[in-house]
mmCIF file of C-alpha atoms and ligand atoms in Angstrom:
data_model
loop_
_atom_site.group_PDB
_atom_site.id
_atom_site.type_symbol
_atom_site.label_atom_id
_atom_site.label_comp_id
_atom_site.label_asym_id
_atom_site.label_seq_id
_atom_site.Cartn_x
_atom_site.Cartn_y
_atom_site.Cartn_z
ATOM 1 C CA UNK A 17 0.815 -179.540 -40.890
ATOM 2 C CA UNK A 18 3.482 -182.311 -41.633
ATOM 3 C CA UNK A 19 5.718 -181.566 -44.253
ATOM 4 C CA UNK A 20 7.485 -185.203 -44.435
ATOM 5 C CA UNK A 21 5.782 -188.090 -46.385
ATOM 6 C CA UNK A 22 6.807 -191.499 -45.641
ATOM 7 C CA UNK A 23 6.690 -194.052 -48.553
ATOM 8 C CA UNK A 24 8.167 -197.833 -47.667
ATOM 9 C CA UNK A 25 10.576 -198.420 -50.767
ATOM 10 C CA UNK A 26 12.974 -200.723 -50.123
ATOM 11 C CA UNK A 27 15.144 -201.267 -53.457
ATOM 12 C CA UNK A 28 16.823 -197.594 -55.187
ATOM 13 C CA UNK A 29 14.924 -199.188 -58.717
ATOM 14 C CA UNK A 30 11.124 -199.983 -56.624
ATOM 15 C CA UNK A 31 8.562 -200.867 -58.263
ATOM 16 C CA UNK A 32 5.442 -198.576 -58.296
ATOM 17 C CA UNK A 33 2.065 -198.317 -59.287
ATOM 18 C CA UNK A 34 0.501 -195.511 -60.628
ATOM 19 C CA UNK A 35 -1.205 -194.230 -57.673
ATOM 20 C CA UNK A 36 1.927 -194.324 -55.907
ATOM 21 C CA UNK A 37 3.893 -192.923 -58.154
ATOM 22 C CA UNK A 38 1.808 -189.544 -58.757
ATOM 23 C CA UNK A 39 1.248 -189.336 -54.817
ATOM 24 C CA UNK A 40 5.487 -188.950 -54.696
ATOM 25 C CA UNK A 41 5.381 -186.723 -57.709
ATOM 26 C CA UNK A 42 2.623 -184.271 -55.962
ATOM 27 C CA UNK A 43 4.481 -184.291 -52.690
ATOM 28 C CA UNK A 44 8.348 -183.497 -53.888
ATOM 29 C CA UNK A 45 6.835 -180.470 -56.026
ATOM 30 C CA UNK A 46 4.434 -179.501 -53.402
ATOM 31 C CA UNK A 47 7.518 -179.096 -51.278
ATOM 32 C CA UNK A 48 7.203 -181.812 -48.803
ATOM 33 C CA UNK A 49 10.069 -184.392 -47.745
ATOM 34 C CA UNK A 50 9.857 -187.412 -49.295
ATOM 35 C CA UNK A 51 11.437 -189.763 -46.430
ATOM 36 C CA UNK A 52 11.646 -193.461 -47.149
ATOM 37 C CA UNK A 53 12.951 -195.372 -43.821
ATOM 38 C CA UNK A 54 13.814 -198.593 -45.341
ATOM 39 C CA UNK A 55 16.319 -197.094 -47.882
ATOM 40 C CA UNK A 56 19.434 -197.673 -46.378
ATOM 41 C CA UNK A 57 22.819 -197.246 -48.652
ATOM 42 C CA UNK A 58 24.743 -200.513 -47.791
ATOM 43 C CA UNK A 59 28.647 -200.001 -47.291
ATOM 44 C CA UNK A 60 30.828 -202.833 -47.750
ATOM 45 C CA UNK A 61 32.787 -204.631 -44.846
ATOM 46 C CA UNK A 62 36.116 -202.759 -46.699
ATOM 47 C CA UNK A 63 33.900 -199.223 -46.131
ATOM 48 C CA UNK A 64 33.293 -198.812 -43.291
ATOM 49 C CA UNK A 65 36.697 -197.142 -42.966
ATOM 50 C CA UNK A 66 35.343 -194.270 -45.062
ATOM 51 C CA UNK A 67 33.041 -193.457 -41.914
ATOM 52 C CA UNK A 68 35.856 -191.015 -40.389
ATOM 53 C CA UNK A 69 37.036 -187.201 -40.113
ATOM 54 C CA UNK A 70 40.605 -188.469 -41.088
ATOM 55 C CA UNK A 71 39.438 -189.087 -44.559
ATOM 56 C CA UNK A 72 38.917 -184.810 -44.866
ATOM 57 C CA UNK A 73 41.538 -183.113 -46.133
ATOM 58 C CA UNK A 74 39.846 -180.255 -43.439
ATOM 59 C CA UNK A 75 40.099 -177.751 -45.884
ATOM 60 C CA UNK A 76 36.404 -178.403 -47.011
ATOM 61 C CA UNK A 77 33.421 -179.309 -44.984
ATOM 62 C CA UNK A 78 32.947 -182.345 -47.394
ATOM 63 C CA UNK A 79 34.508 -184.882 -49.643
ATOM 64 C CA UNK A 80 32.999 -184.279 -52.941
ATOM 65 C CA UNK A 81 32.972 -186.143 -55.951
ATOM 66 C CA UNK A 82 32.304 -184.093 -58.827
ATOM 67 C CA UNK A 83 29.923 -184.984 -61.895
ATOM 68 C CA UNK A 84 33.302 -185.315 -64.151
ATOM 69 C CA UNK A 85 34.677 -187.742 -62.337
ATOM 70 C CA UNK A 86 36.899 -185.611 -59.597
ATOM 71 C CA UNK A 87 37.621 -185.858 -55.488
ATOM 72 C CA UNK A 88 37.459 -182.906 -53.771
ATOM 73 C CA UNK A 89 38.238 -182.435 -50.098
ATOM 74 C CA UNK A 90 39.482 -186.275 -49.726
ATOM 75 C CA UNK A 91 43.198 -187.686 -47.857
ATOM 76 C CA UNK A 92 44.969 -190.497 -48.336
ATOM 77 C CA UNK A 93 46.644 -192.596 -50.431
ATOM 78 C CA UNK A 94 46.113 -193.218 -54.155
ATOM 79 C CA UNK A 95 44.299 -197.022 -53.681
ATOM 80 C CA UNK A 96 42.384 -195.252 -50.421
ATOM 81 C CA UNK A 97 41.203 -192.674 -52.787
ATOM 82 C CA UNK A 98 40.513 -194.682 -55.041
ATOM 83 C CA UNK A 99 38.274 -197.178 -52.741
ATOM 84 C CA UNK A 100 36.153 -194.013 -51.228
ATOM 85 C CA UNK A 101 35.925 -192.442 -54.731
ATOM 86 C CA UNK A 102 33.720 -196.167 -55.957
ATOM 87 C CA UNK A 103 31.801 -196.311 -52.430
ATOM 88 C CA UNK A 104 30.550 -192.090 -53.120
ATOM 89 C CA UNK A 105 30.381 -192.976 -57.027
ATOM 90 C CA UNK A 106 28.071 -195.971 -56.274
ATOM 91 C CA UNK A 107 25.765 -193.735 -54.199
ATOM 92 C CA UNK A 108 25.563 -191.536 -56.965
ATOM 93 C CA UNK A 109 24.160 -194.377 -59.035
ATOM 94 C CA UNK A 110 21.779 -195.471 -57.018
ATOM 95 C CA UNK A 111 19.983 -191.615 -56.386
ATOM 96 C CA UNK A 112 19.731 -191.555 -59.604
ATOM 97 C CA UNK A 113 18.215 -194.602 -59.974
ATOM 98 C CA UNK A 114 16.103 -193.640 -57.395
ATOM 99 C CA UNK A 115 14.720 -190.295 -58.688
ATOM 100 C CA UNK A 116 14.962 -191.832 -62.584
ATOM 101 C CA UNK A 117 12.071 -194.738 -61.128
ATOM 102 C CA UNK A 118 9.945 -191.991 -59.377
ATOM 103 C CA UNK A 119 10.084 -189.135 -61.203
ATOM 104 C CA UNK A 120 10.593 -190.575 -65.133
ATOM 105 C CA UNK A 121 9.272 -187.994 -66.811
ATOM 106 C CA UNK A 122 12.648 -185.770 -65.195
ATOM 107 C CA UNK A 123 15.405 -188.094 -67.056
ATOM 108 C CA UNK A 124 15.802 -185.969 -70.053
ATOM 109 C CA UNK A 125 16.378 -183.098 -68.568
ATOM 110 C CA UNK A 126 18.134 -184.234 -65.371
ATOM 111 C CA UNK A 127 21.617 -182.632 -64.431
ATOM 112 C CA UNK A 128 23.999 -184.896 -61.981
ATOM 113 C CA UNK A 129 25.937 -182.309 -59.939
ATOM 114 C CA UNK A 130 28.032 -183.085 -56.944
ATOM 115 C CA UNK A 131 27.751 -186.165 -54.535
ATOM 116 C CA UNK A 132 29.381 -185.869 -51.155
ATOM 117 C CA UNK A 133 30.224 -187.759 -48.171
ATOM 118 C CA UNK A 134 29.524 -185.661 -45.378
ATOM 119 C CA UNK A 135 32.202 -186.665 -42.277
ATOM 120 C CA UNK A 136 31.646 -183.760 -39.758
ATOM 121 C CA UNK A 137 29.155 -183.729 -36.640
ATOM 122 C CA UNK A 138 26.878 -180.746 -37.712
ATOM 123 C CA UNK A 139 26.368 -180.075 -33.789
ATOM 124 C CA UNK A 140 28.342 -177.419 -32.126
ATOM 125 C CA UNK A 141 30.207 -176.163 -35.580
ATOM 126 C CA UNK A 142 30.093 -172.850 -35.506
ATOM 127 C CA UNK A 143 30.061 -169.844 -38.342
ATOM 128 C CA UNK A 144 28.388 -166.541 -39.705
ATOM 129 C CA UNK A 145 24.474 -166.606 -39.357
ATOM 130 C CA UNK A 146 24.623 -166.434 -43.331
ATOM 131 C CA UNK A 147 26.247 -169.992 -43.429
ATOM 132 C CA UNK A 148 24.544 -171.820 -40.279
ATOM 133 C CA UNK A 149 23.104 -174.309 -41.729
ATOM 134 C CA UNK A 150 21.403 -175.171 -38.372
ATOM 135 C CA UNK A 151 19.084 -172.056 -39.029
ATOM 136 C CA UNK A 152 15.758 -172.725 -41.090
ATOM 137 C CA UNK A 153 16.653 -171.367 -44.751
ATOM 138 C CA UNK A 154 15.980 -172.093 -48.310
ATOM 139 C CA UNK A 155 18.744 -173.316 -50.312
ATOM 140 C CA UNK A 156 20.828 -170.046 -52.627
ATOM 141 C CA UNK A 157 24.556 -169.442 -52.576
ATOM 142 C CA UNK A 158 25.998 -166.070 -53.351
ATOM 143 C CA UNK A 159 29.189 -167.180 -55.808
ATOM 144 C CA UNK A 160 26.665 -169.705 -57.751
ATOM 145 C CA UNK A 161 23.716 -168.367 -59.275
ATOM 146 C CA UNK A 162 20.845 -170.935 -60.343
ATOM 147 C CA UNK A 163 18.901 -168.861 -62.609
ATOM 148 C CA UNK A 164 16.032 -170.346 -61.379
ATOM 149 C CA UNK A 165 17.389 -174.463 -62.119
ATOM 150 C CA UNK A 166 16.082 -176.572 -59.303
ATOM 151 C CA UNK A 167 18.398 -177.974 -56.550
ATOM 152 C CA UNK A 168 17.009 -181.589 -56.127
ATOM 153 C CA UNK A 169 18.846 -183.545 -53.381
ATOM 154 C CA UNK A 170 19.111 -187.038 -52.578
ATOM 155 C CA UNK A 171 20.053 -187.535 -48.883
ATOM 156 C CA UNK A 172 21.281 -190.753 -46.446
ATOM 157 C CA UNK A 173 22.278 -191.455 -43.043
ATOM 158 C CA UNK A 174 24.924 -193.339 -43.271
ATOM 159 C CA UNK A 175 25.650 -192.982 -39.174
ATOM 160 C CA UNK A 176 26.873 -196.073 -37.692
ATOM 161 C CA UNK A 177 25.859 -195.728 -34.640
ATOM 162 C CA UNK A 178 22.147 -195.583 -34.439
ATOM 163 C CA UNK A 179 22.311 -191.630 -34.412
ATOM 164 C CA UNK A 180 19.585 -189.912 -36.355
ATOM 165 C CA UNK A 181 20.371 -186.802 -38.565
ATOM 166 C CA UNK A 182 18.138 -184.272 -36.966
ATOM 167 C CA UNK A 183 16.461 -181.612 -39.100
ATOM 168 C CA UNK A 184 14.070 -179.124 -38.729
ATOM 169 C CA UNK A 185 11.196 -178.446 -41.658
ATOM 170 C CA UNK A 186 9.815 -175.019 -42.000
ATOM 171 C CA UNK A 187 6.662 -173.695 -43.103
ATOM 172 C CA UNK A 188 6.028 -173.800 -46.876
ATOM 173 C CA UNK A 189 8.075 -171.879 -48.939
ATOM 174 C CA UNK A 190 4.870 -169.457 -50.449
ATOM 175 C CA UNK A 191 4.027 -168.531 -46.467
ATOM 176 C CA UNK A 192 7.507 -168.066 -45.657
ATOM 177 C CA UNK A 193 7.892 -165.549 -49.257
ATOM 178 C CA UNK A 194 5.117 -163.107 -48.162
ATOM 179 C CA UNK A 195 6.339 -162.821 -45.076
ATOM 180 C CA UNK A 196 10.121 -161.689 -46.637
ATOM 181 C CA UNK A 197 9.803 -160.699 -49.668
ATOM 182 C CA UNK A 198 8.800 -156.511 -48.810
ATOM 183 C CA UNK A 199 12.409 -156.503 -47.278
ATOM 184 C CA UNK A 200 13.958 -157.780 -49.909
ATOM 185 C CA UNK A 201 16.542 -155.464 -51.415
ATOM 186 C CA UNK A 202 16.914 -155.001 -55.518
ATOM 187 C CA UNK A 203 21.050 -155.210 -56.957
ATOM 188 C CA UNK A 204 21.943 -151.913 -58.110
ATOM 189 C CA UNK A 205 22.031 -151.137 -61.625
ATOM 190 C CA UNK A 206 24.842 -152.961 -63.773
ATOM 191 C CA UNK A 207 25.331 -155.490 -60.028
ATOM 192 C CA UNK A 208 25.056 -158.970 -62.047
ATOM 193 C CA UNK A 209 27.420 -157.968 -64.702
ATOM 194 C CA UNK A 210 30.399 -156.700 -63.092
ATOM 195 C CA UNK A 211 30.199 -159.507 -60.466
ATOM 196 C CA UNK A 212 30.170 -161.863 -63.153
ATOM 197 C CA UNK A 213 32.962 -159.820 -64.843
ATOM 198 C CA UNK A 214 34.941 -159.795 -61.675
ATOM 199 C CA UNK A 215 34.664 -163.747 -61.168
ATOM 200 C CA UNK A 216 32.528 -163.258 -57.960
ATOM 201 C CA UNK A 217 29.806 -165.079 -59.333
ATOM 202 C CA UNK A 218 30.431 -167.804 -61.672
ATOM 203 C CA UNK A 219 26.866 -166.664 -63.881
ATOM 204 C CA UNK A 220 24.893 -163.812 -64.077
ATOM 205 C CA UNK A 221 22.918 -163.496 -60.730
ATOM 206 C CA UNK A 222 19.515 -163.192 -62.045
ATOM 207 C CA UNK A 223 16.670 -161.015 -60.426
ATOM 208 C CA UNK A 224 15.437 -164.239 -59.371
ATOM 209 C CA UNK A 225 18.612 -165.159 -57.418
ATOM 210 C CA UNK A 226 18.921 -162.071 -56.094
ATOM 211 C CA UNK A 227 15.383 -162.238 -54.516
ATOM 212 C CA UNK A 228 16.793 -166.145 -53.139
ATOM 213 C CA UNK A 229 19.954 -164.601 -51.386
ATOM 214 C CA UNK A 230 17.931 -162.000 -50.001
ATOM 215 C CA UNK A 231 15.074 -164.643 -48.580
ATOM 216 C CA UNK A 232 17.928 -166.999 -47.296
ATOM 217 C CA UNK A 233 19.828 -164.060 -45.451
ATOM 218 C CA UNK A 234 16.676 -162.545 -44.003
ATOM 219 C CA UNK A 235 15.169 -165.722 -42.408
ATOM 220 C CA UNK A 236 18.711 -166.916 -41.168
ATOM 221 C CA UNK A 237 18.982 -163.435 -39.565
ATOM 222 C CA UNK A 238 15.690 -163.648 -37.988
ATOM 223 C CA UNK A 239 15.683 -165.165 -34.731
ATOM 224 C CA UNK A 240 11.746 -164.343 -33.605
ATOM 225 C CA UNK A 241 11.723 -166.725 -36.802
ATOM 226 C CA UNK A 242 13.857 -169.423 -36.236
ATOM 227 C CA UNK A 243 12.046 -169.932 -33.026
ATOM 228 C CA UNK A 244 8.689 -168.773 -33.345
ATOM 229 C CA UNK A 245 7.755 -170.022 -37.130
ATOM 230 C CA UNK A 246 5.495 -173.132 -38.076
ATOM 231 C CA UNK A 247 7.932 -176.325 -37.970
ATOM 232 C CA UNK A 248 8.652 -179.731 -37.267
ATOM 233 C CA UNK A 249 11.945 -181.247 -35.874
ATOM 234 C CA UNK A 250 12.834 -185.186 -37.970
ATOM 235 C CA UNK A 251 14.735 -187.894 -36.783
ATOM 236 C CA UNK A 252 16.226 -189.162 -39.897
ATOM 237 C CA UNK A 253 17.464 -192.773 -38.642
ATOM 238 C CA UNK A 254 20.541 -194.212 -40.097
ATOM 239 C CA UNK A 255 18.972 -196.457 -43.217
ATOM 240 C CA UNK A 256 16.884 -193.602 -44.328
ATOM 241 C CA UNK A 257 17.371 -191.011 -47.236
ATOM 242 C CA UNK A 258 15.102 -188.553 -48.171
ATOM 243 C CA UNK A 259 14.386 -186.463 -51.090
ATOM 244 C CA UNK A 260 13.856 -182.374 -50.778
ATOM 245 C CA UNK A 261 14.066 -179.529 -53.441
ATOM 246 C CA UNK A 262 16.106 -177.402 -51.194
ATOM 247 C CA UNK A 263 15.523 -174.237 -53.049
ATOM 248 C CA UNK A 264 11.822 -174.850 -52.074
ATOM 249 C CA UNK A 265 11.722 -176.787 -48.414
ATOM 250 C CA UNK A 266 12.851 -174.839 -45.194
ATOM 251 C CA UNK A 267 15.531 -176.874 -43.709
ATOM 252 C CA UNK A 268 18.066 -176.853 -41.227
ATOM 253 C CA UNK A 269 20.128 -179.339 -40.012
ATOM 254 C CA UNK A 270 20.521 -179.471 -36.121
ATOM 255 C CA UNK A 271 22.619 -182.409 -35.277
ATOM 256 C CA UNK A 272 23.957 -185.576 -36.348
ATOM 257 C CA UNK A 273 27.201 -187.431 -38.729
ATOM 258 C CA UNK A 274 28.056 -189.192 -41.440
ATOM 259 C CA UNK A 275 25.508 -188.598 -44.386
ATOM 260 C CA UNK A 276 25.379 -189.026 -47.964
ATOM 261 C CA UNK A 277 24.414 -186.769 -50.351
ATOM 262 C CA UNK A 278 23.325 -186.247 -54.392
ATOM 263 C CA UNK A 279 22.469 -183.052 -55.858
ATOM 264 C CA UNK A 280 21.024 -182.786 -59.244
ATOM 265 C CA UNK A 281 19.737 -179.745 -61.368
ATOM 266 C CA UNK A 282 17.068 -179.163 -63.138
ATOM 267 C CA UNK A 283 15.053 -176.795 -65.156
ATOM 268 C CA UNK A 284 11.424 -175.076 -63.911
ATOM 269 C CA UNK A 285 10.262 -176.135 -67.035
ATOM 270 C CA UNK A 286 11.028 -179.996 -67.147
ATOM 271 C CA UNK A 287 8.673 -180.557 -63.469
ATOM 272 C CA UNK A 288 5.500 -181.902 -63.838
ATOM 273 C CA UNK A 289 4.117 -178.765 -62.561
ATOM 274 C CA UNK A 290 6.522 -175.824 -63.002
ATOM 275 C CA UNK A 291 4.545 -173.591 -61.311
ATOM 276 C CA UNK A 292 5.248 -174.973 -58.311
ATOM 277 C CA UNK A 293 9.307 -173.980 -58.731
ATOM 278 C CA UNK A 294 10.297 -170.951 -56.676
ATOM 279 C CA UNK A 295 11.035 -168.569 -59.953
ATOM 280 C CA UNK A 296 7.390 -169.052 -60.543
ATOM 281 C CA UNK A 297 6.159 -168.963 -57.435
ATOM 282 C CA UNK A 298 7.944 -165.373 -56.699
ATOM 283 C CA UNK A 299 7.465 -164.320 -60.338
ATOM 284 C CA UNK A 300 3.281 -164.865 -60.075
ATOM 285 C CA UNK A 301 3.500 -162.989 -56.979
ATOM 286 C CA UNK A 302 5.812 -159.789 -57.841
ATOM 287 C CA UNK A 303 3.884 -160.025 -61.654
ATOM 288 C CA UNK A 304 7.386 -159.691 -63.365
ATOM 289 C CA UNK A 305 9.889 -162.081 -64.896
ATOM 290 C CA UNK A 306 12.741 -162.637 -63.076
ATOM 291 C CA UNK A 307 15.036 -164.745 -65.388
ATOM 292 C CA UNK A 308 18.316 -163.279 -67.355
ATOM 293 C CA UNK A 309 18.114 -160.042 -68.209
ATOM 294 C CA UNK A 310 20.084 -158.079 -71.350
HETATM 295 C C1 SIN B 12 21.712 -178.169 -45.522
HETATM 296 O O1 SIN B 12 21.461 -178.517 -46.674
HETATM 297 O O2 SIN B 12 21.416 -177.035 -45.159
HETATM 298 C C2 SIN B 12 22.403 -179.094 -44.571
HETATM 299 C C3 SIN B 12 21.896 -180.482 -44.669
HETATM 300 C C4 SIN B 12 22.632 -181.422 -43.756
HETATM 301 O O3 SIN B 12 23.857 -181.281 -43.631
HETATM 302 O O4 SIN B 12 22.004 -182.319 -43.183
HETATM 303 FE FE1 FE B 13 20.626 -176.126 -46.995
#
């Protein structure tokens, strides 16, 4: 089975017909990759400079430009800054663009969240198995509960020198739950409200993201898995982005520098087809709600 649909868009505001435009709906909810080749995010002459580790302040992995308007992780001077802050903010304009044109019906309910340049070779870095991102997972993060909002990204290989960004695509995510989801282990009574109390989570982890940690840790940890399960390896060439709910889409990223990234958030209930999100998926299957409790 291939998980990655190629459409041939060439412009971040493309026109579309109808028949198009529902085939890219179905296949970002359905959980496939929507990978357009011919997208490429066009630096000026003046930033091309930006395509360097010395631009890191190497205290974080990337520079990030947050939704209000600051730089996070970024070095250098105040009119440097300034130049890489326009170059990330344009990006940002243009994914949106991008996902307002193909998915319209999202706009009202669409959150921006970070964009990030992304300077480090993924290759060789090494960490815990809980944050190798070179392992097949499902996106959840421990200190920032969703509640069930969907993590849409907006990727691009910015590389300049011809080197792909190469990923790995699991199987889908309901073949991947069933599998998991009997080892998955409950919080203990009172859990989400005195790590929310104590500032270790900045929300109330929800049932729901409990279940997400617990699916993210055991696959990571799971090296039969990682070797053995259904999946594809992807070139993504420089020029390309791609477009993945990566709460939904096993992914891991196995090589490759320099990308380009836009997250947004989003609500189950604003999709075309909300059952599709993962709190609905694991709710029809465990028969309970999984949302906020008390
Ligand atoms: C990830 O989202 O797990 C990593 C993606 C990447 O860096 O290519
Ligand atoms: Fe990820």
């Amino acid at each position: 089975m291939n998980l990655i649909r190629k459409f041939d868009f060439n412009e971040w505001s493309p026109k579309i017909d109808s028949v198009t435009s529902q085939q890219a709906i179905a296949a970002l909810e359905d959980g496939f990759v929507i990978c357009l080749p011919h997208l490429p995010f066009v630096l000026g002459e003046d930033e091309k400079r930006f395509l360097s580790e010395r631009w890191s302040d190497h205290k974080s992995k990337n520079i990030s430009l947050r939704p209000q308007g600051g730089l996070k992780g970024a070095f250098g001077s105040a009119d440097e800054l300034k130049a890489l802050r326009a170059m990330i903010q344009r990006y940002s304009d243009q994914a949106t663009q991008l996902v307002s044109t193909l998915f319209p019906d999202y706009v009202p309910n669409l959150v921006k969240a970070n964009t990030s340049l992304r300077p480090f070779e993924v290759e060789g870095r090494v960490s815990s198995y809980r944050k190798d991102d070179k392992r097949l997972h499902t996106d959840a993060f421990p200190s920032n509960p969703t509640q069930g909002t969907r993590l849409l990204r907006v990727f691009n290989n910015v590389n300049p020198n011809g080197r792909p960004r190469v990923w790995r695509v699991g199987e889908p995510f309901d073949a991947m739950v069933k599998k998991y989801l009997p080892q998955a282990k409950n919080m203990f009574p009172g859990q989400a409200s005195l790590m929310h109390k104590l500032g270790i989570t900045k929300r109330k982890r929800t049932p729901y993201d409990q279940l997400m940690l617990q699916l993210h840790d055991l696959v990571k940890a799971d090296m039969d898995y990682q070797r053995n399960a259904p999946q594809q390896s992807v070139n993504f060439m420089p020029g390309t982005t791609w477009i993945v709910y990566s709460d939904q889409v096993l992914h891991a990223a196995m090589s490759g520098q320099y990308m380009m990234e836009q997250t947004f958030h989003l609500p189950p209930e604003a999709l075309y087809r909300p059952e599709t999100s993962p709190i609905k998926v694991l709710e029809a299957i465990k028969g309970i709600a999984l949302g906020l409790v008390d």
